[in-house]
Amino acid sequence: MSNPTTITSEPGVPFVETIREFDAPVDAVYRAHVEPELLAKWLGPRRDAVKGIEYDTRVGGRWSFGAASSDGYEFTFSGVFHTVEPQKLLIMTFEFSGAPGQVGIGATTFEDLGGRTRISIHDVYPSVEARDMAVASGMDSGVIEGYERLDDLLAG
Amino acid sequence: MSNPTTITSEPGVPFVETIREFDAPVDAVYRAHVEPELLAKWLGPRRDAVKGIEYDTRVGGRWSFGAASSDGYEFTFSGVFHTVEPQKLLIMTFEFSGAPGQVGIGATTFEDLGGRTRISIHDVYPSVEARDMAVASGMDSGVIEGYERLDDLLAG
């Protein structure tokens, strides 16, 4: 039984809030968010092939990955890190190749629940329209499925 | 006679829009936005001493500067560059030392008006409250006065 993923996007503001708990210690959850070889094992929905993962997890470092969906649609996500506080906080920009120039910023907070971990993500898009398009793209199902894969990885 | 600076912050959203024209070519206006020795001559209001300006204007590069106001209040602004398209577009994160962890993202567009230049800045704060606090701080008067100093620099 997976923990629920809560994704909230209030109307009229450009934010998306995501909250998820994991039955694993914070150091393991954090490592799975910053080490490319671990990210490759859970990032994105099962149907998409994630590739070209690069995470230079330090201030000013770049991150990026590409994916090809089963229907042949290829895209990339990329950005740079503004804040890196291991096991506590990552703040990074993000840009989707399907919406070039629409650059947002996201903050991921890691909370140590004593052997369990809560992550809270505050994503900020450059406009309400850009946020609405991202939400309408069905991004949430990929996020939820990715976290289920991460559950499996952390239990493995 | 200076060109007007238009600063707009609509209620309920975390954005600030700034528009300003300069009676100088786009290459000169752009250089004044990325070269530390030029920034030192115009950034901020006349009353504050801006210091420690660092601009590593490339993707992933950091920018920062500090200032001490005449009443002794010291602060820094800093961030990293996500997009660098010379004479066209700069997208960078920003963080104010007075509100640590409240990281925003700003996009500055440079438009060549044929010997004159228009810059348009779209700043996005991580919350409406953070935007409102920045606006309430009187940041606008520093921006307007800085641009008047930039007019002088460009005419010099």
PDB file of C-alpha atoms in Angstrom:
ATOM      1  CA  MET A   1       0.000   0.000   0.000  1.00  0.00           C
ATOM      2  CA  SER A   2       1.606   3.248  -1.146  1.00  0.00           C
ATOM      3  CA  ASN A   3       1.447   6.514   0.750  1.00  0.00           C
ATOM      4  CA  PRO A   4      -0.798   9.064  -0.971  1.00  0.00           C
ATOM      5  CA  THR A   5       0.623  11.871  -3.088  1.00  0.00           C
ATOM      6  CA  THR A   6      -1.168  15.182  -2.521  1.00  0.00           C
ATOM      7  CA  ILE A   7      -0.935  17.639  -5.417  1.00  0.00           C
ATOM      8  CA  THR A   8      -2.684  20.992  -5.021  1.00  0.00           C
ATOM      9  CA  SER A   9      -3.011  23.832  -7.518  1.00  0.00           C
ATOM     10  CA  GLU A  10      -5.272  26.632  -6.309  1.00  0.00           C
ATOM     11  CA  PRO A  11      -7.005  28.667  -9.027  1.00  0.00           C
ATOM     12  CA  GLY A  12      -5.599  32.082  -9.952  1.00  0.00           C
ATOM     13  CA  VAL A  13      -2.053  31.633  -8.617  1.00  0.00           C
ATOM     14  CA  PRO A  14       0.947  30.028 -10.380  1.00  0.00           C
ATOM     15  CA  PHE A  15       1.792  27.472  -7.692  1.00  0.00           C
ATOM     16  CA  VAL A  16       1.693  23.692  -7.420  1.00  0.00           C
ATOM     17  CA  GLU A  17       2.125  22.086  -3.989  1.00  0.00           C
ATOM     18  CA  THR A  18       3.103  18.430  -3.753  1.00  0.00           C
ATOM     19  CA  ILE A  19       3.381  16.467  -0.510  1.00  0.00           C
ATOM     20  CA  ARG A  20       4.470  12.838  -0.207  1.00  0.00           C
ATOM     21  CA  GLU A  21       5.707  10.637   2.604  1.00  0.00           C
ATOM     22  CA  PHE A  22       8.074   7.693   2.233  1.00  0.00           C
ATOM     23  CA  ASP A  23       8.665   4.784   4.592  1.00  0.00           C
ATOM     24  CA  ALA A  24      12.427   5.280   4.441  1.00  0.00           C
ATOM     25  CA  PRO A  25      15.039   7.452   6.174  1.00  0.00           C
ATOM     26  CA  VAL A  26      15.703  10.967   4.931  1.00  0.00           C
ATOM     27  CA  ASP A  27      19.251  10.192   3.753  1.00  0.00           C
ATOM     28  CA  ALA A  28      17.963   7.478   1.408  1.00  0.00           C
ATOM     29  CA  VAL A  29      15.130   9.650   0.059  1.00  0.00           C
ATOM     30  CA  TYR A  30      17.509  12.570  -0.478  1.00  0.00           C
ATOM     31  CA  ARG A  31      20.104  10.429  -2.275  1.00  0.00           C
ATOM     32  CA  ALA A  32      17.377   9.118  -4.591  1.00  0.00           C
ATOM     33  CA  HIS A  33      16.619  12.755  -5.525  1.00  0.00           C
ATOM     34  CA  VAL A  34      20.165  13.815  -6.431  1.00  0.00           C
ATOM     35  CA  GLU A  35      22.113  10.791  -7.673  1.00  0.00           C
ATOM     36  CA  PRO A  36      21.610  10.188 -11.412  1.00  0.00           C
ATOM     37  CA  GLU A  37      21.945   6.401 -11.192  1.00  0.00           C
ATOM     38  CA  LEU A  38      19.175   6.300  -8.583  1.00  0.00           C
ATOM     39  CA  LEU A  39      16.970   8.865 -10.343  1.00  0.00           C
ATOM     40  CA  ALA A  40      17.144   6.683 -13.469  1.00  0.00           C
ATOM     41  CA  LYS A  41      15.380   3.935 -11.534  1.00  0.00           C
ATOM     42  CA  TRP A  42      12.266   5.863 -10.548  1.00  0.00           C
ATOM     43  CA  LEU A  43      11.875   9.230 -12.310  1.00  0.00           C
ATOM     44  CA  GLY A  44       8.716   9.572 -14.377  1.00  0.00           C
ATOM     45  CA  PRO A  45       5.947   7.149 -15.273  1.00  0.00           C
ATOM     46  CA  ARG A  46       6.712   3.529 -16.136  1.00  0.00           C
ATOM     47  CA  ARG A  47       5.626   3.992 -19.763  1.00  0.00           C
ATOM     48  CA  ASP A  48       8.274   6.638 -20.550  1.00  0.00           C
ATOM     49  CA  ALA A  49      11.967   5.931 -21.067  1.00  0.00           C
ATOM     50  CA  VAL A  50      13.914   8.514 -19.065  1.00  0.00           C
ATOM     51  CA  LYS A  51      17.393   9.112 -20.418  1.00  0.00           C
ATOM     52  CA  GLY A  52      20.360  11.449 -20.313  1.00  0.00           C
ATOM     53  CA  ILE A  53      20.009  12.207 -16.613  1.00  0.00           C
ATOM     54  CA  GLU A  54      22.558  14.773 -15.397  1.00  0.00           C
ATOM     55  CA  TYR A  55      22.444  16.179 -11.880  1.00  0.00           C
ATOM     56  CA  ASP A  56      25.295  18.437 -10.798  1.00  0.00           C
ATOM     57  CA  THR A  57      23.829  19.014  -7.355  1.00  0.00           C
ATOM     58  CA  ARG A  58      25.617  22.132  -6.138  1.00  0.00           C
ATOM     59  CA  VAL A  59      24.818  25.843  -6.273  1.00  0.00           C
ATOM     60  CA  GLY A  60      24.935  26.847  -9.942  1.00  0.00           C
ATOM     61  CA  GLY A  61      25.071  23.220 -11.077  1.00  0.00           C
ATOM     62  CA  ARG A  62      22.762  22.082 -13.858  1.00  0.00           C
ATOM     63  CA  TRP A  63      20.266  19.253 -13.872  1.00  0.00           C
ATOM     64  CA  SER A  64      18.492  17.758 -16.856  1.00  0.00           C
ATOM     65  CA  PHE A  65      16.837  14.653 -18.160  1.00  0.00           C
ATOM     66  CA  GLY A  66      15.049  13.671 -21.290  1.00  0.00           C
ATOM     67  CA  ALA A  67      12.222  11.257 -21.899  1.00  0.00           C
ATOM     68  CA  ALA A  68      10.531   9.608 -24.824  1.00  0.00           C
ATOM     69  CA  SER A  69       6.941   8.574 -24.324  1.00  0.00           C
ATOM     70  CA  SER A  70       5.585   5.352 -25.826  1.00  0.00           C
ATOM     71  CA  ASP A  71       3.921   7.401 -28.572  1.00  0.00           C
ATOM     72  CA  GLY A  72       7.266   8.849 -29.638  1.00  0.00           C
ATOM     73  CA  TYR A  73       6.988  12.305 -28.072  1.00  0.00           C
ATOM     74  CA  GLU A  74      10.440  13.418 -26.870  1.00  0.00           C
ATOM     75  CA  PHE A  75      11.038  16.179 -24.338  1.00  0.00           C
ATOM     76  CA  THR A  76      13.502  17.407 -21.752  1.00  0.00           C
ATOM     77  CA  PHE A  77      13.325  19.042 -18.338  1.00  0.00           C
ATOM     78  CA  SER A  78      16.277  21.105 -17.153  1.00  0.00           C
ATOM     79  CA  GLY A  79      17.398  23.832 -14.790  1.00  0.00           C
ATOM     80  CA  VAL A  80      20.052  25.023 -12.356  1.00  0.00           C
ATOM     81  CA  PHE A  81      20.370  24.725  -8.583  1.00  0.00           C
ATOM     82  CA  HIS A  82      20.042  27.864  -6.477  1.00  0.00           C
ATOM     83  CA  THR A  83      20.115  26.205  -3.011  1.00  0.00           C
ATOM     84  CA  VAL A  84      21.577  22.841  -1.993  1.00  0.00           C
ATOM     85  CA  GLU A  85      21.228  21.897   1.685  1.00  0.00           C
ATOM     86  CA  PRO A  86      21.703  18.123   1.774  1.00  0.00           C
ATOM     87  CA  GLN A  87      18.803  16.200   3.333  1.00  0.00           C
ATOM     88  CA  LYS A  88      16.957  19.458   3.927  1.00  0.00           C
ATOM     89  CA  LEU A  89      16.285  21.708   0.967  1.00  0.00           C
ATOM     90  CA  LEU A  90      16.792  21.903  -2.800  1.00  0.00           C
ATOM     91  CA  ILE A  91      15.768  25.023  -4.715  1.00  0.00           C
ATOM     92  CA  MET A  92      16.147  24.837  -8.474  1.00  0.00           C
ATOM     93  CA  THR A  93      14.868  26.404 -11.653  1.00  0.00           C
ATOM     94  CA  PHE A  94      12.968  24.273 -14.159  1.00  0.00           C
ATOM     95  CA  GLU A  95      12.149  24.545 -17.845  1.00  0.00           C
ATOM     96  CA  PHE A  96      10.211  22.130 -20.054  1.00  0.00           C
ATOM     97  CA  SER A  97      11.308  21.860 -23.680  1.00  0.00           C
ATOM     98  CA  GLY A  98       7.636  21.983 -24.712  1.00  0.00           C
ATOM     99  CA  ALA A  99       7.379  25.520 -23.292  1.00  0.00           C
ATOM    100  CA  PRO A 100      10.787  27.121 -23.930  1.00  0.00           C
ATOM    101  CA  GLY A 101      11.468  30.335 -22.047  1.00  0.00           C
ATOM    102  CA  GLN A 102       8.763  29.596 -19.460  1.00  0.00           C
ATOM    103  CA  VAL A 103      11.126  29.109 -16.534  1.00  0.00           C
ATOM    104  CA  GLY A 104       9.844  28.315 -13.053  1.00  0.00           C
ATOM    105  CA  ILE A 105      11.430  27.681  -9.683  1.00  0.00           C
ATOM    106  CA  GLY A 106      10.786  24.847  -7.262  1.00  0.00           C
ATOM    107  CA  ALA A 107      11.700  24.241  -3.632  1.00  0.00           C
ATOM    108  CA  THR A 108      11.805  20.680  -2.277  1.00  0.00           C
ATOM    109  CA  THR A 109      11.895  20.377   1.513  1.00  0.00           C
ATOM    110  CA  PHE A 110      12.926  17.066   3.121  1.00  0.00           C
ATOM    111  CA  GLU A 111      11.566  16.409   6.626  1.00  0.00           C
ATOM    112  CA  ASP A 112      12.988  13.705   8.853  1.00  0.00           C
ATOM    113  CA  LEU A 113       9.998  11.966  10.501  1.00  0.00           C
ATOM    114  CA  GLY A 114      12.248   9.532  12.400  1.00  0.00           C
ATOM    115  CA  GLY A 115      12.966   6.702   9.966  1.00  0.00           C
ATOM    116  CA  ARG A 116      10.272   8.017   7.653  1.00  0.00           C
ATOM    117  CA  THR A 117      10.453  11.092   5.422  1.00  0.00           C
ATOM    118  CA  ARG A 118       8.093  13.758   4.149  1.00  0.00           C
ATOM    119  CA  ILE A 119       8.909  15.772   1.038  1.00  0.00           C
ATOM    120  CA  SER A 120       7.055  19.012   0.279  1.00  0.00           C
ATOM    121  CA  ILE A 121       7.501  20.657  -3.105  1.00  0.00           C
ATOM    122  CA  HIS A 122       6.506  24.258  -3.804  1.00  0.00           C
ATOM    123  CA  ASP A 123       6.649  24.868  -7.560  1.00  0.00           C
ATOM    124  CA  VAL A 124       6.244  28.384  -8.919  1.00  0.00           C
ATOM    125  CA  TYR A 125       5.502  28.925 -12.615  1.00  0.00           C
ATOM    126  CA  PRO A 126       6.167  32.201 -14.446  1.00  0.00           C
ATOM    127  CA  SER A 127       2.454  32.670 -15.114  1.00  0.00           C
ATOM    128  CA  VAL A 128      -0.865  31.178 -14.056  1.00  0.00           C
ATOM    129  CA  GLU A 129      -1.361  30.090 -17.688  1.00  0.00           C
ATOM    130  CA  ALA A 130       1.958  28.193 -17.721  1.00  0.00           C
ATOM    131  CA  ARG A 131       0.983  26.498 -14.438  1.00  0.00           C
ATOM    132  CA  ASP A 132      -2.445  25.575 -15.815  1.00  0.00           C
ATOM    133  CA  MET A 133      -0.895  24.108 -18.982  1.00  0.00           C
ATOM    134  CA  ALA A 134       1.546  22.027 -16.938  1.00  0.00           C
ATOM    135  CA  VAL A 135      -1.290  20.727 -14.751  1.00  0.00           C
ATOM    136  CA  ALA A 136      -3.480  20.023 -17.788  1.00  0.00           C
ATOM    137  CA  SER A 137      -0.658  18.010 -19.375  1.00  0.00           C
ATOM    138  CA  GLY A 138      -1.347  15.171 -16.948  1.00  0.00           C
ATOM    139  CA  MET A 139       2.000  15.674 -15.223  1.00  0.00           C
ATOM    140  CA  ASP A 140       0.417  14.539 -11.941  1.00  0.00           C
ATOM    141  CA  SER A 141      -0.017  10.919 -13.044  1.00  0.00           C
ATOM    142  CA  GLY A 142       3.692  10.760 -13.943  1.00  0.00           C
ATOM    143  CA  VAL A 143       4.636  12.205 -10.557  1.00  0.00           C
ATOM    144  CA  ILE A 144       2.407   9.770  -8.657  1.00  0.00           C
ATOM    145  CA  GLU A 145       3.666   6.763 -10.625  1.00  0.00           C
ATOM    146  CA  GLY A 146       7.273   7.905 -10.197  1.00  0.00           C
ATOM    147  CA  TYR A 147       6.844   7.997  -6.425  1.00  0.00           C
ATOM    148  CA  GLU A 148       5.396   4.469  -6.485  1.00  0.00           C
ATOM    149  CA  ARG A 149       8.539   3.373  -8.309  1.00  0.00           C
ATOM    150  CA  LEU A 150      10.591   5.237  -5.689  1.00  0.00           C
ATOM    151  CA  ASP A 151       8.736   3.301  -2.954  1.00  0.00           C
ATOM    152  CA  ASP A 152       9.868   0.078  -4.639  1.00  0.00           C
ATOM    153  CA  LEU A 153      13.453   1.322  -4.958  1.00  0.00           C
ATOM    154  CA  LEU A 154      13.608   2.378  -1.299  1.00  0.00           C
ATOM    155  CA  ALA A 155      12.179  -0.996  -0.184  1.00  0.00           C
ATOM    156  CA  GLY A 156      14.520  -2.957  -2.452  1.00  0.00           C
TER     157      GLY A 156
ATOM    158  CA  MET B   1      14.159  64.475 -18.742  1.00  0.00           C
ATOM    159  CA  SER B   2      14.225  60.774 -17.834  1.00  0.00           C
ATOM    160  CA  ASN B   3      12.047  58.135 -19.411  1.00  0.00           C
ATOM    161  CA  PRO B   4       9.375  56.859 -17.016  1.00  0.00           C
ATOM    162  CA  THR B   5       9.769  53.564 -15.147  1.00  0.00           C
ATOM    163  CA  THR B   6       6.540  51.557 -15.015  1.00  0.00           C
ATOM    164  CA  ILE B   7       6.304  49.097 -12.118  1.00  0.00           C
ATOM    165  CA  THR B   8       3.128  47.023 -11.829  1.00  0.00           C
ATOM    166  CA  SER B   9       2.126  44.524  -9.143  1.00  0.00           C
ATOM    167  CA  GLU B  10      -1.421  43.244  -9.555  1.00  0.00           C
ATOM    168  CA  PRO B  11      -3.142  42.107  -6.355  1.00  0.00           C
ATOM    169  CA  GLY B  12      -3.346  38.391  -5.587  1.00  0.00           C
ATOM    170  CA  VAL B  13      -0.507  37.157  -7.812  1.00  0.00           C
ATOM    171  CA  PRO B  14       3.239  37.008  -6.997  1.00  0.00           C
ATOM    172  CA  PHE B  15       4.476  39.014  -9.983  1.00  0.00           C
ATOM    173  CA  VAL B  16       6.118  42.399 -10.472  1.00  0.00           C
ATOM    174  CA  GLU B  17       6.373  43.829 -13.995  1.00  0.00           C
ATOM    175  CA  THR B  18       8.879  46.587 -14.720  1.00  0.00           C
ATOM    176  CA  ILE B  19       9.209  48.400 -18.048  1.00  0.00           C
ATOM    177  CA  ARG B  20      11.782  51.074 -18.865  1.00  0.00           C
ATOM    178  CA  GLU B  21      13.162  52.605 -22.045  1.00  0.00           C
ATOM    179  CA  PHE B  22      16.653  54.023 -22.497  1.00  0.00           C
ATOM    180  CA  ASP B  23      17.930  56.463 -25.116  1.00  0.00           C
ATOM    181  CA  ALA B  24      20.895  54.218 -25.896  1.00  0.00           C
ATOM    182  CA  PRO B  25      21.616  51.190 -28.107  1.00  0.00           C
ATOM    183  CA  VAL B  26      20.800  47.705 -26.835  1.00  0.00           C
ATOM    184  CA  ASP B  27      24.454  46.623 -26.678  1.00  0.00           C
ATOM    185  CA  ALA B  28      25.280  49.440 -24.261  1.00  0.00           C
ATOM    186  CA  VAL B  29      22.209  48.795 -22.084  1.00  0.00           C
ATOM    187  CA  TYR B  30      22.943  45.074 -21.985  1.00  0.00           C
ATOM    188  CA  ARG B  31      26.607  45.579 -21.051  1.00  0.00           C
ATOM    189  CA  ALA B  32      25.544  47.873 -18.213  1.00  0.00           C
ATOM    190  CA  HIS B  33      23.416  44.974 -16.878  1.00  0.00           C
ATOM    191  CA  VAL B  34      26.122  42.287 -16.850  1.00  0.00           C
ATOM    192  CA  GLU B  35      29.528  43.939 -16.352  1.00  0.00           C
ATOM    193  CA  PRO B  36      30.337  44.445 -12.656  1.00  0.00           C
ATOM    194  CA  GLU B  37      32.383  47.626 -13.201  1.00  0.00           C
ATOM    195  CA  LEU B  38      29.432  49.208 -15.014  1.00  0.00           C
ATOM    196  CA  LEU B  39      26.819  47.898 -12.573  1.00  0.00           C
ATOM    197  CA  ALA B  40      28.801  49.505  -9.758  1.00  0.00           C
ATOM    198  CA  LYS B  41      28.130  52.896 -11.355  1.00  0.00           C
ATOM    199  CA  TRP B  42      24.339  52.751 -11.361  1.00  0.00           C
ATOM    200  CA  LEU B  43      22.868  49.882  -9.339  1.00  0.00           C
ATOM    201  CA  GLY B  44      20.580  50.949  -6.514  1.00  0.00           C
ATOM    202  CA  PRO B  45      19.628  54.314  -5.108  1.00  0.00           C
ATOM    203  CA  ARG B  46      22.201  57.085  -4.725  1.00  0.00           C
ATOM    204  CA  ARG B  47      22.007  56.946  -0.925  1.00  0.00           C
ATOM    205  CA  ASP B  48      23.191  53.306  -0.671  1.00  0.00           C
ATOM    206  CA  ALA B  49      26.759  52.141  -1.172  1.00  0.00           C
ATOM    207  CA  VAL B  50      26.651  49.083  -3.413  1.00  0.00           C
ATOM    208  CA  LYS B  51      29.645  46.804  -2.963  1.00  0.00           C
ATOM    209  CA  GLY B  52      30.984  43.342  -3.693  1.00  0.00           C
ATOM    210  CA  ILE B  53      29.364  43.098  -7.102  1.00  0.00           C
ATOM    211  CA  GLU B  54      29.964  39.712  -8.777  1.00  0.00           C
ATOM    212  CA  TYR B  55      28.281  38.765 -12.036  1.00  0.00           C
ATOM    213  CA  ASP B  56      29.320  35.500 -13.664  1.00  0.00           C
ATOM    214  CA  THR B  57      26.921  35.940 -16.561  1.00  0.00           C
ATOM    215  CA  ARG B  58      26.618  32.419 -17.982  1.00  0.00           C
ATOM    216  CA  VAL B  59      24.228  29.548 -17.392  1.00  0.00           C
ATOM    217  CA  GLY B  60      24.795  28.369 -13.822  1.00  0.00           C
ATOM    218  CA  GLY B  61      26.924  31.403 -13.018  1.00  0.00           C
ATOM    219  CA  ARG B  62      26.266  33.316  -9.821  1.00  0.00           C
ATOM    220  CA  TRP B  63      25.498  36.989  -9.354  1.00  0.00           C
ATOM    221  CA  SER B  64      25.499  38.939  -6.115  1.00  0.00           C
ATOM    222  CA  PHE B  65      25.933  42.357  -4.646  1.00  0.00           C
ATOM    223  CA  GLY B  66      25.707  43.879  -1.235  1.00  0.00           C
ATOM    224  CA  ALA B  67      24.632  47.273  -0.075  1.00  0.00           C
ATOM    225  CA  ALA B  68      24.779  49.339   3.059  1.00  0.00           C
ATOM    226  CA  SER B  69      22.129  52.001   3.441  1.00  0.00           C
ATOM    227  CA  SER B  70      22.927  55.343   5.021  1.00  0.00           C
ATOM    228  CA  ASP B  71      21.230  54.184   8.231  1.00  0.00           C
ATOM    229  CA  GLY B  72      23.630  51.229   8.475  1.00  0.00           C
ATOM    230  CA  TYR B  73      21.331  48.446   7.289  1.00  0.00           C
ATOM    231  CA  GLU B  74      23.399  45.903   5.321  1.00  0.00           C
ATOM    232  CA  PHE B  75      21.931  43.369   2.915  1.00  0.00           C
ATOM    233  CA  THR B  76      22.750  41.288  -0.142  1.00  0.00           C
ATOM    234  CA  PHE B  77      20.935  40.177  -3.268  1.00  0.00           C
ATOM    235  CA  SER B  78      22.118  37.035  -5.030  1.00  0.00           C
ATOM    236  CA  GLY B  79      21.152  34.274  -7.425  1.00  0.00           C
ATOM    237  CA  VAL B  80      22.169  32.132 -10.371  1.00  0.00           C
ATOM    238  CA  PHE B  81      21.617  32.495 -14.117  1.00  0.00           C
ATOM    239  CA  HIS B  82      19.297  30.036 -15.838  1.00  0.00           C
ATOM    240  CA  THR B  83      19.256  31.689 -19.301  1.00  0.00           C
ATOM    241  CA  VAL B  84      21.825  34.014 -20.890  1.00  0.00           C
ATOM    242  CA  GLU B  85      21.041  35.262 -24.411  1.00  0.00           C
ATOM    243  CA  PRO B  86      23.231  38.353 -24.871  1.00  0.00           C
ATOM    244  CA  GLN B  87      21.308  41.537 -25.734  1.00  0.00           C
ATOM    245  CA  LYS B  88      18.040  39.595 -25.626  1.00  0.00           C
ATOM    246  CA  LEU B  89      17.171  37.736 -22.451  1.00  0.00           C
ATOM    247  CA  LEU B  90      18.467  37.075 -18.935  1.00  0.00           C
ATOM    248  CA  ILE B  91      16.605  34.695 -16.625  1.00  0.00           C
ATOM    249  CA  MET B  92      17.982  34.420 -13.109  1.00  0.00           C
ATOM    250  CA  THR B  93      16.981  33.445  -9.606  1.00  0.00           C
ATOM    251  CA  PHE B  94      17.058  36.049  -6.863  1.00  0.00           C
ATOM    252  CA  GLU B  95      17.203  35.960  -3.071  1.00  0.00           C
ATOM    253  CA  PHE B  96      17.300  38.851  -0.615  1.00  0.00           C
ATOM    254  CA  SER B  97      19.283  38.325   2.589  1.00  0.00           C
ATOM    255  CA  GLY B  98      16.412  39.904   4.527  1.00  0.00           C
ATOM    256  CA  ALA B  99      14.128  37.031   3.484  1.00  0.00           C
ATOM    257  CA  PRO B 100      16.387  33.951   3.325  1.00  0.00           C
ATOM    258  CA  GLY B 101      14.938  30.931   1.549  1.00  0.00           C
ATOM    259  CA  GLN B 102      12.353  33.048  -0.286  1.00  0.00           C
ATOM    260  CA  VAL B 103      13.804  32.535  -3.763  1.00  0.00           C
ATOM    261  CA  GLY B 104      12.218  34.080  -6.840  1.00  0.00           C
ATOM    262  CA  ILE B 105      12.979  34.097 -10.541  1.00  0.00           C
ATOM    263  CA  GLY B 106      13.162  37.057 -12.894  1.00  0.00           C
ATOM    264  CA  ALA B 107      13.286  37.400 -16.675  1.00  0.00           C
ATOM    265  CA  THR B 108      14.727  40.566 -18.236  1.00  0.00           C
ATOM    266  CA  THR B 109      13.976  41.046 -21.940  1.00  0.00           C
ATOM    267  CA  PHE B 110      16.009  43.569 -23.976  1.00  0.00           C
ATOM    268  CA  GLU B 111      14.290  45.019 -27.044  1.00  0.00           C
ATOM    269  CA  ASP B 112      16.220  46.862 -29.753  1.00  0.00           C
ATOM    270  CA  LEU B 113      14.113  49.913 -30.675  1.00  0.00           C
ATOM    271  CA  GLY B 114      16.674  51.118 -33.228  1.00  0.00           C
ATOM    272  CA  GLY B 115      19.248  53.091 -31.269  1.00  0.00           C
ATOM    273  CA  ARG B 116      16.951  53.070 -28.252  1.00  0.00           C
ATOM    274  CA  THR B 117      16.212  50.134 -25.946  1.00  0.00           C
ATOM    275  CA  ARG B 118      13.289  48.844 -23.928  1.00  0.00           C
ATOM    276  CA  ILE B 119      13.797  46.468 -21.015  1.00  0.00           C
ATOM    277  CA  SER B 120      10.887  44.465 -19.583  1.00  0.00           C
ATOM    278  CA  ILE B 121      11.346  42.572 -16.330  1.00  0.00           C
ATOM    279  CA  HIS B 122       8.968  39.846 -15.165  1.00  0.00           C
ATOM    280  CA  ASP B 123       9.761  38.993 -11.538  1.00  0.00           C
ATOM    281  CA  VAL B 124       8.089  36.018  -9.882  1.00  0.00           C
ATOM    282  CA  TYR B 125       8.155  35.653  -6.095  1.00  0.00           C
ATOM    283  CA  PRO B 126       7.637  32.333  -4.292  1.00  0.00           C
ATOM    284  CA  SER B 127       4.459  33.663  -2.650  1.00  0.00           C
ATOM    285  CA  VAL B 128       2.105  36.618  -2.915  1.00  0.00           C
ATOM    286  CA  GLU B 129       3.150  37.562   0.639  1.00  0.00           C
ATOM    287  CA  ALA B 130       6.857  37.643  -0.320  1.00  0.00           C
ATOM    288  CA  ARG B 131       5.996  39.815  -3.337  1.00  0.00           C
ATOM    289  CA  ASP B 132       3.916  42.154  -1.190  1.00  0.00           C
ATOM    290  CA  MET B 133       6.722  42.491   1.355  1.00  0.00           C
ATOM    291  CA  ALA B 134       9.247  43.293  -1.378  1.00  0.00           C
ATOM    292  CA  VAL B 135       6.925  45.930  -2.839  1.00  0.00           C
ATOM    293  CA  ALA B 136       6.205  47.381   0.607  1.00  0.00           C
ATOM    294  CA  SER B 137       9.947  47.698   1.272  1.00  0.00           C
ATOM    295  CA  GLY B 138      10.105  50.659  -1.076  1.00  0.00           C
ATOM    296  CA  MET B 139      12.229  48.731  -3.561  1.00  0.00           C
ATOM    297  CA  ASP B 140      10.601  50.717  -6.389  1.00  0.00           C
ATOM    298  CA  SER B 141      12.252  54.012  -5.455  1.00  0.00           C
ATOM    299  CA  GLY B 142      15.675  52.328  -5.562  1.00  0.00           C
ATOM    300  CA  VAL B 143      14.910  50.847  -8.972  1.00  0.00           C
ATOM    301  CA  ILE B 144      13.709  54.173 -10.395  1.00  0.00           C
ATOM    302  CA  GLU B 145      16.699  56.070  -9.026  1.00  0.00           C
ATOM    303  CA  GLY B 146      19.089  53.377 -10.281  1.00  0.00           C
ATOM    304  CA  TYR B 147      17.704  53.759 -13.792  1.00  0.00           C
ATOM    305  CA  GLU B 148      18.179  57.533 -13.612  1.00  0.00           C
ATOM    306  CA  ARG B 149      21.820  56.879 -12.720  1.00  0.00           C
ATOM    307  CA  LEU B 150      21.985  54.450 -15.663  1.00  0.00           C
ATOM    308  CA  ASP B 151      20.645  57.198 -17.950  1.00  0.00           C
ATOM    309  CA  ASP B 152      23.573  59.364 -16.829  1.00  0.00           C
ATOM    310  CA  LEU B 153      26.071  56.548 -17.360  1.00  0.00           C
ATOM    311  CA  LEU B 154      24.764  55.814 -20.863  1.00  0.00           C
ATOM    312  CA  ALA B 155      24.875  59.515 -21.783  1.00  0.00           C
ATOM    313  CA  GLY B 156      28.368  59.980 -20.362  1.00  0.00           C
TER     314      GLY B 156
END
